[in-house]
XYZ file of C-alpha atoms in Angstrom:
384
model
C 116.032 146.966 150.304
C 115.914 143.036 150.564
C 112.392 143.519 150.149
C 112.395 143.382 147.127
C 115.204 140.294 145.982
C 112.915 137.557 144.978
C 112.571 134.301 142.803
C 111.866 136.564 139.448
C 111.626 136.149 135.857
C 115.337 136.446 135.230
C 116.280 133.462 137.335
C 116.169 129.562 135.372
C 113.739 127.132 137.296
C 114.159 123.327 136.955
C 110.983 122.021 134.637
C 109.042 118.878 134.740
C 107.003 117.592 132.460
C 103.243 116.023 131.884
C 99.859 117.740 133.043
C 95.881 117.777 133.043
C 93.844 121.028 132.051
C 91.882 122.923 134.450
C 90.773 126.454 134.232
C 92.887 128.787 134.492
C 92.583 131.319 138.161
C 94.049 133.814 136.159
C 92.000 135.856 133.719
C 88.711 135.019 135.459
C 85.607 134.362 133.533
C 85.128 134.665 130.307
C 83.692 137.850 128.657
C 80.443 137.822 126.422
C 81.537 140.464 124.435
C 84.496 138.711 122.654
C 82.546 135.261 121.352
C 83.597 135.187 117.810
C 87.751 136.823 117.051
C 86.311 138.230 114.331
C 84.604 140.604 115.266
C 87.505 142.252 116.650
C 89.688 144.909 114.810
C 92.462 144.721 113.002
C 94.275 147.734 113.793
C 92.978 147.279 118.129
C 95.218 144.144 117.758
C 98.870 144.526 116.307
C 100.895 147.587 116.679
C 104.159 148.276 114.774
C 107.809 149.119 117.368
C 110.002 150.805 115.287
C 113.586 152.795 115.026
C 114.696 154.448 111.801
C 114.184 151.329 109.882
C 113.947 148.595 111.896
C 110.432 147.762 112.655
C 108.404 144.239 113.665
C 104.638 144.314 113.933
C 103.394 142.111 117.568
C 99.657 141.351 118.696
C 99.000 144.155 121.569
C 98.181 141.258 123.621
C 101.936 138.813 124.060
C 100.983 135.694 125.645
C 104.769 135.906 128.308
C 105.893 132.453 128.404
C 107.983 132.789 132.082
C 105.497 130.164 133.435
C 106.912 126.796 130.849
C 109.846 127.387 133.015
C 108.486 124.879 136.239
C 106.740 126.539 139.634
C 103.495 126.445 138.277
C 102.757 122.880 137.338
C 104.245 120.464 135.431
C 104.282 120.986 131.504
C 103.797 118.356 128.864
C 105.327 119.176 125.399
C 102.912 118.390 122.763
C 99.834 119.337 124.955
C 102.060 123.024 125.353
C 102.528 123.573 121.227
C 99.049 122.214 120.473
C 97.590 125.446 122.951
C 100.112 127.400 120.947
C 98.595 127.087 117.522
C 95.602 127.728 119.713
C 96.149 130.780 120.373
C 97.753 131.650 117.110
C 94.409 130.758 115.405
C 92.502 133.561 117.915
C 94.451 135.379 116.467
C 97.195 136.207 119.598
C 100.366 134.949 117.969
C 103.169 137.025 119.835
C 104.867 135.112 121.866
C 107.516 136.248 124.950
C 110.942 134.113 125.745
C 113.402 134.221 127.065
C 117.128 132.011 126.803
C 116.336 130.529 130.863
C 112.796 130.040 130.800
C 113.405 126.783 130.259
C 111.879 124.867 127.738
C 110.105 127.765 126.156
C 112.527 128.346 122.952
C 112.655 124.770 122.159
C 108.839 124.728 122.631
C 108.864 127.673 120.540
C 110.805 125.965 117.879
C 108.533 123.015 117.424
C 105.211 125.205 117.363
C 106.752 127.287 114.721
C 107.542 124.229 112.653
C 103.849 123.068 112.912
C 102.859 126.348 112.057
C 104.650 126.319 108.969
C 103.459 122.683 108.144
C 99.930 122.583 109.299
C 98.572 126.504 108.686
C 98.588 129.261 105.677
C 101.657 131.132 105.088
C 99.508 134.226 106.590
C 99.224 132.596 109.632
C 102.566 132.059 109.792
C 103.783 135.818 108.533
C 101.416 137.073 111.696
C 103.586 134.881 114.440
C 106.112 136.524 116.545
C 108.836 134.744 118.316
C 110.002 137.622 121.213
C 113.453 136.507 123.320
C 115.411 137.648 125.564
C 118.920 137.752 126.245
C 120.544 137.068 130.428
C 123.743 137.464 130.277
C 126.528 137.725 133.035
C 128.056 140.823 132.999
C 131.901 139.689 131.649
C 133.182 140.876 129.118
C 130.847 141.543 126.461
C 133.136 140.266 123.039
C 131.360 139.425 119.167
C 132.037 135.784 119.511
C 131.007 135.957 123.035
C 127.279 137.511 122.044
C 127.288 136.000 118.661
C 127.721 132.480 120.130
C 124.795 133.140 122.228
C 121.996 134.367 120.056
C 123.052 131.861 117.538
C 122.061 129.396 120.573
C 118.365 130.995 121.097
C 118.069 131.718 116.709
C 118.361 127.702 117.165
C 116.648 126.711 119.372
C 113.804 128.617 117.655
C 114.227 127.498 114.877
C 114.817 130.533 112.828
C 117.111 132.403 110.830
C 116.546 135.973 111.939
C 114.840 136.516 115.418
C 112.705 138.504 115.044
C 113.141 140.890 118.551
C 116.155 140.223 120.884
C 115.426 141.736 124.416
C 118.287 142.441 126.232
C 119.120 142.623 129.854
C 121.724 144.033 131.532
C 122.469 143.226 135.485
C 124.587 145.558 136.681
C 124.917 148.980 135.888
C 128.589 150.259 137.313
C 130.149 147.554 134.097
C 129.375 149.720 131.261
C 129.927 146.977 128.804
C 125.794 146.675 128.667
C 126.690 149.174 125.668
C 129.241 146.807 123.664
C 127.046 144.035 123.771
C 123.847 146.339 122.370
C 126.463 147.833 119.497
C 127.670 143.746 118.685
C 123.856 142.697 118.598
C 123.536 145.652 116.131
C 126.306 144.558 114.143
C 124.444 141.142 114.434
C 121.066 142.734 112.986
C 122.096 144.687 110.553
C 123.567 140.748 109.404
C 120.259 139.344 109.247
C 120.018 137.876 112.514
C 117.901 139.764 114.647
C 115.262 141.520 113.617
C 115.099 144.183 116.239
C 116.606 145.154 119.099
C 115.108 145.960 122.784
C 114.994 146.290 126.037
C 114.072 144.764 129.344
C 114.066 145.723 132.727
C 115.939 149.682 131.833
C 115.902 152.565 133.927
C 115.208 155.746 132.333
C 119.108 157.107 132.430
C 120.179 154.012 130.751
C 117.956 153.407 127.784
C 118.271 157.648 127.131
C 122.370 156.709 127.454
C 121.511 153.533 124.861
C 120.501 156.251 122.681
C 122.677 158.292 122.902
C 124.798 155.903 121.096
C 122.782 155.459 118.179
C 122.033 152.178 119.143
C 118.300 151.831 117.903
C 116.886 150.122 120.484
C 112.702 149.563 119.537
C 111.477 148.272 123.464
C 112.078 148.108 126.979
C 110.267 145.632 129.045
C 108.992 146.860 132.705
C 106.723 145.653 135.049
C 103.749 147.581 134.545
C 100.123 148.016 136.438
C 97.363 149.235 138.169
C 99.423 148.956 141.473
C 103.160 149.190 139.640
C 102.711 152.333 138.089
C 106.982 153.793 137.588
C 107.237 153.328 134.641
C 104.642 156.657 133.840
C 106.703 158.663 135.987
C 109.807 158.858 133.834
C 110.105 156.290 131.346
C 107.554 157.008 129.568
C 107.850 160.666 128.880
C 111.723 159.301 127.043
C 109.654 156.434 125.276
C 107.577 159.952 123.342
C 110.267 161.377 123.056
C 112.128 159.069 121.246
C 109.226 156.710 119.693
C 110.642 153.980 121.763
C 107.461 151.864 123.304
C 106.794 149.944 126.611
C 106.249 145.833 126.658
C 104.877 144.882 129.832
C 104.443 142.415 132.300
C 103.163 141.907 135.397
C 100.320 143.233 134.410
C 97.623 140.745 136.547
C 99.973 140.669 138.683
C 100.480 136.754 138.962
C 96.599 136.500 138.807
C 95.697 138.790 141.771
C 94.200 140.635 139.683
C 91.107 138.664 139.306
C 87.979 137.815 141.336
C 89.538 134.879 142.562
C 91.624 136.520 145.616
C 88.129 139.448 145.650
C 87.284 139.645 149.128
C 90.088 137.522 150.210
C 92.007 138.131 153.638
C 95.706 137.126 153.335
C 96.450 137.608 157.374
C 93.976 134.705 158.441
C 95.800 131.346 157.782
C 94.136 129.240 155.070
C 90.923 131.912 154.485
C 92.109 132.760 151.381
C 93.599 131.777 147.937
C 97.192 130.038 148.267
C 100.034 131.588 146.768
C 101.282 129.025 144.687
C 103.611 130.155 142.414
C 106.413 132.169 142.056
C 104.768 135.218 140.642
C 101.886 135.373 142.579
C 105.026 135.320 145.572
C 106.436 138.032 143.573
C 103.438 140.019 142.800
C 102.500 140.082 146.371
C 105.182 141.758 147.231
C 104.918 144.570 144.969
C 101.308 144.738 147.099
C 102.480 144.883 150.150
C 105.816 147.261 149.193
C 102.553 149.121 147.856
C 99.254 149.867 150.312
C 98.593 146.220 151.788
C 96.130 144.087 151.398
C 93.290 146.291 153.066
C 94.269 149.114 149.841
C 94.649 146.109 147.747
C 91.337 144.830 148.099
C 90.194 148.509 147.299
C 91.661 148.265 144.519
C 89.891 145.047 143.153
C 86.655 145.941 144.401
C 86.665 149.245 141.866
C 87.760 147.195 139.410
C 85.391 144.405 140.398
C 82.389 147.019 139.584
C 83.998 147.871 136.775
C 84.258 144.411 134.479
C 80.840 144.187 136.854
C 79.414 147.292 133.929
C 81.302 146.470 131.023
C 80.907 142.260 131.027
C 84.634 141.285 131.590
C 86.429 139.979 134.168
C 88.886 142.319 136.624
C 92.200 141.405 134.390
C 90.105 142.153 131.365
C 89.982 145.714 132.796
C 93.101 145.586 134.630
C 95.162 145.111 131.082
C 92.725 147.458 129.328
C 94.127 150.251 132.197
C 97.677 149.627 130.970
C 97.206 149.240 127.440
C 96.061 152.965 127.765
C 98.430 154.439 129.310
C 101.373 156.433 127.355
C 104.193 154.882 125.598
C 102.791 150.990 126.403
C 102.740 148.874 122.708
C 101.666 145.954 124.145
C 100.808 144.022 127.418
C 102.495 140.684 128.271
C 99.556 137.719 130.099
C 101.434 134.713 131.270
C 100.329 131.123 129.679
C 100.092 128.147 131.840
C 100.314 125.994 128.145
C 98.158 122.808 128.069
C 97.314 123.800 131.831
C 95.057 126.446 131.689
C 93.353 129.176 128.908
C 92.318 132.634 128.717
C 91.721 133.092 125.143
C 89.056 134.746 125.159
C 89.399 137.031 128.323
C 92.208 138.183 126.790
C 90.556 138.745 123.103
C 87.664 141.246 125.367
C 90.571 143.878 126.475
C 90.159 144.662 122.198
C 86.639 145.912 122.034
C 86.629 147.081 125.435
C 86.154 150.789 126.325
C 86.874 152.146 129.595
C 84.969 155.358 130.278
C 85.698 158.861 132.133
C 84.334 157.554 135.088
C 86.125 154.252 135.184
C 89.586 155.597 133.863
C 89.087 158.178 137.536
C 87.409 155.872 139.531
C 90.653 153.028 139.286
C 93.246 156.391 138.944
C 91.899 157.297 142.847
C 92.547 154.025 144.213
C 95.287 153.406 142.478
C 96.666 156.771 144.009
C 96.209 156.214 147.520
C 99.224 153.477 147.632
C 102.467 154.075 147.831
C 105.001 155.912 145.088
C 107.532 152.916 144.729
C 109.683 154.845 142.156
C 110.449 156.089 146.098
C 110.208 152.782 147.548
C 112.048 150.442 144.450
C 113.531 152.817 142.645
C 112.803 153.767 138.957
C 112.248 149.915 136.727
C 114.403 147.313 137.330
C 115.921 148.410 139.711
C 114.125 145.513 141.771
C 116.744 144.050 140.194
C 119.404 145.443 140.543
C 119.549 146.489 144.810
C 120.020 144.011 147.656
């Protein structure tokens, strides 16, 4: 199924430097309902993910840092760190990155030192840095695993990683269990606070839990278009307490006013798909039902958004956050290039009513069953 081979957040991309700032295309207009982050109840903003004695509290809106790896515009280090401070000051203090997202871990290291020096201790206590380890499926020895984790700890300038999310390319190689057992040992030794997964399917998650590996979450692609996690994965998560952290929830910005009432079949008639994420999620739209059905979805979301005085993207994120087993949703940040702080914070004030939910569910269900088309969570990364 070569349709789903794509440039993706598990592939390294070269980074460039320097930038100018402009308005964000990905989250539309600001919400009038969230002028002050102080108005947002803390209990709506934060959530604890845990397994046994292992736990970490994160913001339910995570700042995704794939966009620092290149392809979204040139990143200036100082501008990026200043932007991270602004997100943190606004209460959006959880950052998600990976060992191969260009300079993401290094930027976090610079940022966390700024927080230590320039912010009160209570701010530092709320900051979370979640990273990923995406190794080639080679033999997973203790020294190999520990060496890679030590690199991330050094780059992020932390003694203990808040969360290490592990990815594995080849299920026919059971080395993923060896890696996770070593990661669990490193957790017990204080180098990792919580062990988690990214892009694992339901079958392998069950095997991992049966091997008594205490993972707290699984990061998966999940949006109104891609509801696969609710078909199998969420049930197992609810049974075991493992939470879902979602990415692709605004589909790289496709779920926004920018793409409403556009026809991409006509050359130059609509916005350019000029980033890796837009190109990736456009392929998901094609697999789900095509651009015409996607326009119907945007029209439904726009009606709901106007009703509540928020952008389309805020509705899209809130709908997924309300799904079973979902702890948090990622919104990609183009640090120093654009910001969507107010729109992201608006999610915490938004309440979708029964009519809203029914109308979204109706149009979402008109698309193809992506579980049949692509497979379970993460299968798009393992099919040639």
